[in-house]
Short mmCIF file of C-alpha atoms in Angstrom, two decimals:
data_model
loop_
_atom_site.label_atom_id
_atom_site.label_comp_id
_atom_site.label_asym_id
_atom_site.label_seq_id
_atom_site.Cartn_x
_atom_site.Cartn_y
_atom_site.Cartn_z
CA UNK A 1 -57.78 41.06 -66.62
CA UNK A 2 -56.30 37.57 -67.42
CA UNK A 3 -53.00 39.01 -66.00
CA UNK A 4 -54.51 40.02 -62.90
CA UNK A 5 -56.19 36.54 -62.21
CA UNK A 6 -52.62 34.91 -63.15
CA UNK A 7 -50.78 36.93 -60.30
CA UNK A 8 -53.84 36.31 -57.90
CA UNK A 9 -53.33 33.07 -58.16
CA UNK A 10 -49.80 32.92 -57.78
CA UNK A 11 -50.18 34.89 -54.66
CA UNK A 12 -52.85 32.54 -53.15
CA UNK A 13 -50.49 29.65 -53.99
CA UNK A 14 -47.68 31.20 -52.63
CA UNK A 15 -49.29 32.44 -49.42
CA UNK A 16 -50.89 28.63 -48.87
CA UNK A 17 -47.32 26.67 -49.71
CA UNK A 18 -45.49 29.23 -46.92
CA UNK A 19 -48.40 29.21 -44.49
CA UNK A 20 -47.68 25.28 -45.06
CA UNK A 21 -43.90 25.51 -44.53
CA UNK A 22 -44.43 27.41 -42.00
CA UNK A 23 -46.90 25.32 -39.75
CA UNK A 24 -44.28 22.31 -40.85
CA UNK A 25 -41.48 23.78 -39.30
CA UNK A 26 -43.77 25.23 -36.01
CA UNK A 27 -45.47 21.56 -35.94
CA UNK A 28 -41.13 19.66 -35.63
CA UNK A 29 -40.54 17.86 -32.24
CA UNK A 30 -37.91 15.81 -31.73
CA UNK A 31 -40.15 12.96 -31.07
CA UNK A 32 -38.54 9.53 -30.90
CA UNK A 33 -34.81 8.73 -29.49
CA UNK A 34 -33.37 5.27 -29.64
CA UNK A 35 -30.74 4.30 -27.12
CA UNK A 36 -28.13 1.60 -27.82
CA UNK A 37 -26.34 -0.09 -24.87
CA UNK A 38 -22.97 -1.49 -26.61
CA UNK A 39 -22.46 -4.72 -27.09
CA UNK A 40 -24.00 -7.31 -24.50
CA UNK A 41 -24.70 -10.97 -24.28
CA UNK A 42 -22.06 -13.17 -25.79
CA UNK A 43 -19.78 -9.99 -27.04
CA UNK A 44 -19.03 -8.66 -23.49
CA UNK A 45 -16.66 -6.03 -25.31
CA UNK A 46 -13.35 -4.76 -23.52
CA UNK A 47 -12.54 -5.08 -20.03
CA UNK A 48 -11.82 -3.82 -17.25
CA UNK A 49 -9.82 -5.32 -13.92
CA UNK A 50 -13.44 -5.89 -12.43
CA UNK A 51 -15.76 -5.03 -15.19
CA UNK A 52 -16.92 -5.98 -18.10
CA UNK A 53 -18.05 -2.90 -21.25
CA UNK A 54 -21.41 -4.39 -21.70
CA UNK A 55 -22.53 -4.29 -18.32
CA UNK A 56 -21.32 -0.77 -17.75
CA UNK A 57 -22.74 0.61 -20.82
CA UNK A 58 -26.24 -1.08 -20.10
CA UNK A 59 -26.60 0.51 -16.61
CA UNK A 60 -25.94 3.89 -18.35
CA UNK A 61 -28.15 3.83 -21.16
CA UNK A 62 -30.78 2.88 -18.71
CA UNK A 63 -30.46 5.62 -16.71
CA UNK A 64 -30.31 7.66 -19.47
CA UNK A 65 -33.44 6.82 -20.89
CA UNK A 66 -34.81 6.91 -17.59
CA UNK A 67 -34.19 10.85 -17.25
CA UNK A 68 -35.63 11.73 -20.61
CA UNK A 69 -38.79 9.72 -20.32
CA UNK A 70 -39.38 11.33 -16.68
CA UNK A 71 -38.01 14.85 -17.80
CA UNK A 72 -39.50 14.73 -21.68
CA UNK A 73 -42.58 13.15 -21.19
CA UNK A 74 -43.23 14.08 -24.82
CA UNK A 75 -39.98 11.76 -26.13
CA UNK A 76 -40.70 8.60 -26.76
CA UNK A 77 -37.60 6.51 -26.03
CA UNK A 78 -36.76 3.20 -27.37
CA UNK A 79 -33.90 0.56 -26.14
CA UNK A 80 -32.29 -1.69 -28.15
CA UNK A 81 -31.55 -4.29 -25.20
CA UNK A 82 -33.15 -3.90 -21.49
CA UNK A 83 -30.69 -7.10 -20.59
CA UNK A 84 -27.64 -8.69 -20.90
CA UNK A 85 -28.20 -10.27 -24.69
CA UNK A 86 -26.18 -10.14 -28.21
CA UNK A 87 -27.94 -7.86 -30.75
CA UNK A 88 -26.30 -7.77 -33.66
CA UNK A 89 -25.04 -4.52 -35.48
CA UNK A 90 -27.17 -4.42 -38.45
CA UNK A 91 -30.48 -4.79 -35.68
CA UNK A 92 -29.72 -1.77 -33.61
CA UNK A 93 -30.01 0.20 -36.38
CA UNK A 94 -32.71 -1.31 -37.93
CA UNK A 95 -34.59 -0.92 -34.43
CA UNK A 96 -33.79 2.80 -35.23
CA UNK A 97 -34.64 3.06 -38.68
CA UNK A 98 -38.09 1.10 -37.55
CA UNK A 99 -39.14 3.47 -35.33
CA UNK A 100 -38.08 6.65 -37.29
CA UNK A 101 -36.04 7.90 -34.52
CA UNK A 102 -34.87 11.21 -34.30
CA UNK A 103 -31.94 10.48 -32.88
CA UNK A 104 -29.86 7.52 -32.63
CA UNK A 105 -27.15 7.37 -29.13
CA UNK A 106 -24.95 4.18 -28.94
CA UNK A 107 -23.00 3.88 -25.54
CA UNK A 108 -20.13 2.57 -25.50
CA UNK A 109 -16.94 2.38 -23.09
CA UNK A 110 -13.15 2.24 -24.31
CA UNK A 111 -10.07 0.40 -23.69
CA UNK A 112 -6.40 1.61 -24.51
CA UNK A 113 -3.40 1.74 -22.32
CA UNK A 114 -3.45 1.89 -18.35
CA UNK A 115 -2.65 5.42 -18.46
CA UNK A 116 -5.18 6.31 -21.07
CA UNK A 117 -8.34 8.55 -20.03
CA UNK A 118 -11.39 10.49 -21.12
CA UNK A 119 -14.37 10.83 -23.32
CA UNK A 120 -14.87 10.64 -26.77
CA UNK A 121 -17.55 10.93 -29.27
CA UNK A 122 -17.88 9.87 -32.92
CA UNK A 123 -20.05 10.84 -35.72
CA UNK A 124 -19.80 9.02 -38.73
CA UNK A 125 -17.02 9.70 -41.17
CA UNK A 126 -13.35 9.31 -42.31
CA UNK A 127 -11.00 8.36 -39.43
CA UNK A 128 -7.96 11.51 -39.13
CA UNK A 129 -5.97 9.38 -36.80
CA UNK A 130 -4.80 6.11 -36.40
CA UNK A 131 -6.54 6.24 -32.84
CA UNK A 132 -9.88 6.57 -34.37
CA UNK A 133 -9.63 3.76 -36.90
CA UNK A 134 -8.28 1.31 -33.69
CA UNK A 135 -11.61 2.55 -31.78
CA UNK A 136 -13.79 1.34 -35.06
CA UNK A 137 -11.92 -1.49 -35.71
CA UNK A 138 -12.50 -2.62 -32.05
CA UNK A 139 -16.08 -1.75 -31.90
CA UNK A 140 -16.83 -3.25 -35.44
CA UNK A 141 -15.32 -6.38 -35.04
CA UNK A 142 -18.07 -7.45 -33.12
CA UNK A 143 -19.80 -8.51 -36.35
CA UNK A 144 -17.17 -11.62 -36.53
CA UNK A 145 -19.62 -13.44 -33.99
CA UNK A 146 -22.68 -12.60 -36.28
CA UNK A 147 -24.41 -15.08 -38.64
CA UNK A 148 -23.41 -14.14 -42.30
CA UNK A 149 -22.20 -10.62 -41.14
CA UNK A 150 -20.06 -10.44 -45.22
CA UNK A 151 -23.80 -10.66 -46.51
CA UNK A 152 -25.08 -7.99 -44.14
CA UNK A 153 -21.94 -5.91 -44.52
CA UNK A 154 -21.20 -5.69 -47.91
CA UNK A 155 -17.75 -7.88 -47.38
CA UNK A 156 -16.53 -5.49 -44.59
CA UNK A 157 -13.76 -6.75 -43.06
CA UNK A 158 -13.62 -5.11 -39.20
CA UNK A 159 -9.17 -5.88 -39.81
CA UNK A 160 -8.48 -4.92 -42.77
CA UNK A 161 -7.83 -0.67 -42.77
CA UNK A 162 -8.24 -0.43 -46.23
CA UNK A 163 -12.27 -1.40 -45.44
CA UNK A 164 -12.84 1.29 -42.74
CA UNK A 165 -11.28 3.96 -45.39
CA UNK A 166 -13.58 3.10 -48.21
CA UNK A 167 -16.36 2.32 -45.95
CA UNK A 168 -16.37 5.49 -43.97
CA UNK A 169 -16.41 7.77 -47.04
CA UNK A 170 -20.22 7.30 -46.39
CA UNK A 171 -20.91 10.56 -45.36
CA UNK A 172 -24.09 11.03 -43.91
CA UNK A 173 -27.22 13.54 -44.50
CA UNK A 174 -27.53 14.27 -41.02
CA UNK A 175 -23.90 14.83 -40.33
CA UNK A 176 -24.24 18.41 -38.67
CA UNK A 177 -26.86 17.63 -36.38
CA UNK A 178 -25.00 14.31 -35.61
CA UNK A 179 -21.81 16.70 -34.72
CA UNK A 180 -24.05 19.41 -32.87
CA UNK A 181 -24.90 16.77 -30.77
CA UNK A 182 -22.26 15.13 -29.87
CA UNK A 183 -20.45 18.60 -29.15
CA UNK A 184 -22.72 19.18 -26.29
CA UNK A 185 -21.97 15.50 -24.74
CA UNK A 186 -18.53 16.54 -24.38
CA UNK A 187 -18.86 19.81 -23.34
CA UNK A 188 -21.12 18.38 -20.70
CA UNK A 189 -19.02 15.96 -19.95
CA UNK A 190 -16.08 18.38 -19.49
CA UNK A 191 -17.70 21.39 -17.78
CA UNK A 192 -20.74 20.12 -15.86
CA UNK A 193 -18.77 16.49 -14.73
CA UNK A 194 -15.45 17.44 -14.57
CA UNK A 195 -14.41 15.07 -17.11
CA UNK A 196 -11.24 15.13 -19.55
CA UNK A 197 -12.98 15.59 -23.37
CA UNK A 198 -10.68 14.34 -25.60
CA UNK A 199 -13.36 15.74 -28.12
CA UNK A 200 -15.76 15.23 -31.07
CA UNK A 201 -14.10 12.88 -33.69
CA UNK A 202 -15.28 10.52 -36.57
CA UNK A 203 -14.72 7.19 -37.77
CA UNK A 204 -16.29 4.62 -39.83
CA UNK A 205 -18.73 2.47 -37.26
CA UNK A 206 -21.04 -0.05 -38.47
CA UNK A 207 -23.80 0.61 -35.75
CA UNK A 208 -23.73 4.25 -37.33
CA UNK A 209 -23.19 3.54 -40.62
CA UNK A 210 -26.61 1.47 -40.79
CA UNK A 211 -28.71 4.45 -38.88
CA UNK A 212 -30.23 6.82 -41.08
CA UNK A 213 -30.60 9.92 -38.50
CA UNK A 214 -28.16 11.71 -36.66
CA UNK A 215 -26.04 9.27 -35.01
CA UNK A 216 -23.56 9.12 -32.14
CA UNK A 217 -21.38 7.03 -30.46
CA UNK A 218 -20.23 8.10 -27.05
CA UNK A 219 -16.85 6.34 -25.30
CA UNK A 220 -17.75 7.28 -21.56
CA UNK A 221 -14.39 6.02 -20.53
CA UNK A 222 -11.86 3.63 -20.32
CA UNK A 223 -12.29 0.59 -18.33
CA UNK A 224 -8.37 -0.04 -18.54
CA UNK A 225 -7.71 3.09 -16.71
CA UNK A 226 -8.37 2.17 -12.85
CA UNK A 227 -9.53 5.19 -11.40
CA UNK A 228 -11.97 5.79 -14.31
CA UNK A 229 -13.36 1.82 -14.31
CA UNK A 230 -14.05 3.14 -10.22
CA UNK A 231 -15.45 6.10 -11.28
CA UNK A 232 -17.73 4.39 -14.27
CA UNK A 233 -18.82 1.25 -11.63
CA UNK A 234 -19.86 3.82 -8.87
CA UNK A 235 -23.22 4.54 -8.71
CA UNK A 236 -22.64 8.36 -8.47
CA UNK A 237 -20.54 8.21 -11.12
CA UNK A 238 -22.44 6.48 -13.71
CA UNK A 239 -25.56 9.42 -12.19
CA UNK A 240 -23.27 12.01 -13.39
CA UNK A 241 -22.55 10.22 -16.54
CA UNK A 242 -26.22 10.19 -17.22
CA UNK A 243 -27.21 13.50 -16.61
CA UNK A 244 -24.66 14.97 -18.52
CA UNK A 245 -26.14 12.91 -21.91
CA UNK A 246 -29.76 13.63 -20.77
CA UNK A 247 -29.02 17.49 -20.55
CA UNK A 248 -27.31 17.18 -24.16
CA UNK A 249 -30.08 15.71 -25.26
CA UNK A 250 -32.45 18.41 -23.78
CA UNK A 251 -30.51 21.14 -25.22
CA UNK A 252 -30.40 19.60 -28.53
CA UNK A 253 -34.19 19.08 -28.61
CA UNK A 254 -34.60 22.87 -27.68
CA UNK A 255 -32.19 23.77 -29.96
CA UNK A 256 -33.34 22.09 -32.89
CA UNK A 257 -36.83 22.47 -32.44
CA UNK A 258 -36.76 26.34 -31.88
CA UNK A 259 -34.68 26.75 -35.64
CA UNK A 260 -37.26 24.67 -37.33
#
């Protein structure tokens, strides 16, 4: 008899903790997404012939968070600057960690030679080129214009290559998500813009390394390259640009929430 109220119980418990699981994984939205417009303010970051990276990647991010929060009314979406101002590296993704955002986007654009083109996106990680670490070291050395940035960074020192190596060993929890997302930028990018993907690659960046969701960090273009700093400037352009994160973004949600 004992025996027979032992495995009764068991089976209750069992049934409850799975019915639980279960409503847990029916009841997970893809709630809150932060949106980081690179740079801004004082740290205008590169430039073009006519344009200047913080501008650029402002007007973007806007827009972007402009299609989810018409499209998703059920997402909230949070900035981390509406306007031309300096926020430093360690804020953006403490405005992320604050409001336990699902998903963390940082837009950036990139600079290189004249004859250099396409999109990129990075997930945290180790750098496999020496392409990626110059993209990091670029985009991290923003934190020279911060206030006590060797406090807030641990001694990270955005020239030295040796710190992006140890530094980037951080491998994140979210890393798959943070790669399933960013493959769907670029194959936006590439089959619904018309864009030239250079693809999904990782590197150690601050902005990312402080985030504790999946992250990315998507190069839209490069400024140096004159037809894409026309193409990035014109309105239509920067429309496509847009739509093709939004409709990542979309399919990620629906992805994501249907396997939980």
């Amino acid at each position: 008899m004992r025996n027979i109220v032992t495995v009764s119980f068991l089976a209750i418990v069992f049934l409850l903790f799975s019915s639980n699981t279960l409503e847990f994984k029916k009841a997970y939205k893809v709630r809150t997404v932060v949106i980081d417009a690179g740079h801004g303010g004082k740290d205008v970051g590169c430039n073009g012939k006519f344009s200047q990276e913080a501008d650029v990647a402002l007007k973007l991010a806007l827009q972007v968070g402009a299609l989810i929060e018409k499209n998703l009314p059920d997402v909230k979406v949070v900035y981390t600057r509406k306007s031309d101002h300096f926020v430093e590296l360690i804020d953006r993704a403490g405005i992320a960690n604050k409001n336990n955002a699902d998903l963390f986007i940082s837009i950036h654009l990139n600079a290189g030679p004249a004859a250099a083109y396409g999109t990129e996106t990075y997930t945290m990680g180790l750098h496999t080129s020496n392409g990626n670490l110059e993209v990091a070291k670029r985009e991290n050395a923003v934190i020279l214009q911060e206030d006590n940035y060797k406090e807030n960074y641990g001694g990270f020192d955005p020239k030295s290559p040796q710190s992006h190596i140890l530094f980037a060993l951080h491998q994140s929890a979210h890393m798959d998500n943070s790669i399933r997302f960013a493959d769907k930028v670029e194959k936006e990018f590439k089959h619904r813009v018309g864009r030239h993907s250079r693809g999904v690659k990782q590197a150690g960046f601050l902005v990312l390394w402080k985030s504790y969701m999946p992250s990315v960090l998507i190069e839209c273009g490069f400024l140096t390259n004159p037809t894409e700093e026309k193409f990035l400037n014109d309105k239509s352009g920067q429309s496509y640009m847009a739509s093709g994160i939004y409709r990542a973004f979309k399919d990620y949600k629906q992805e994501l929430e249907a396997m939980n």
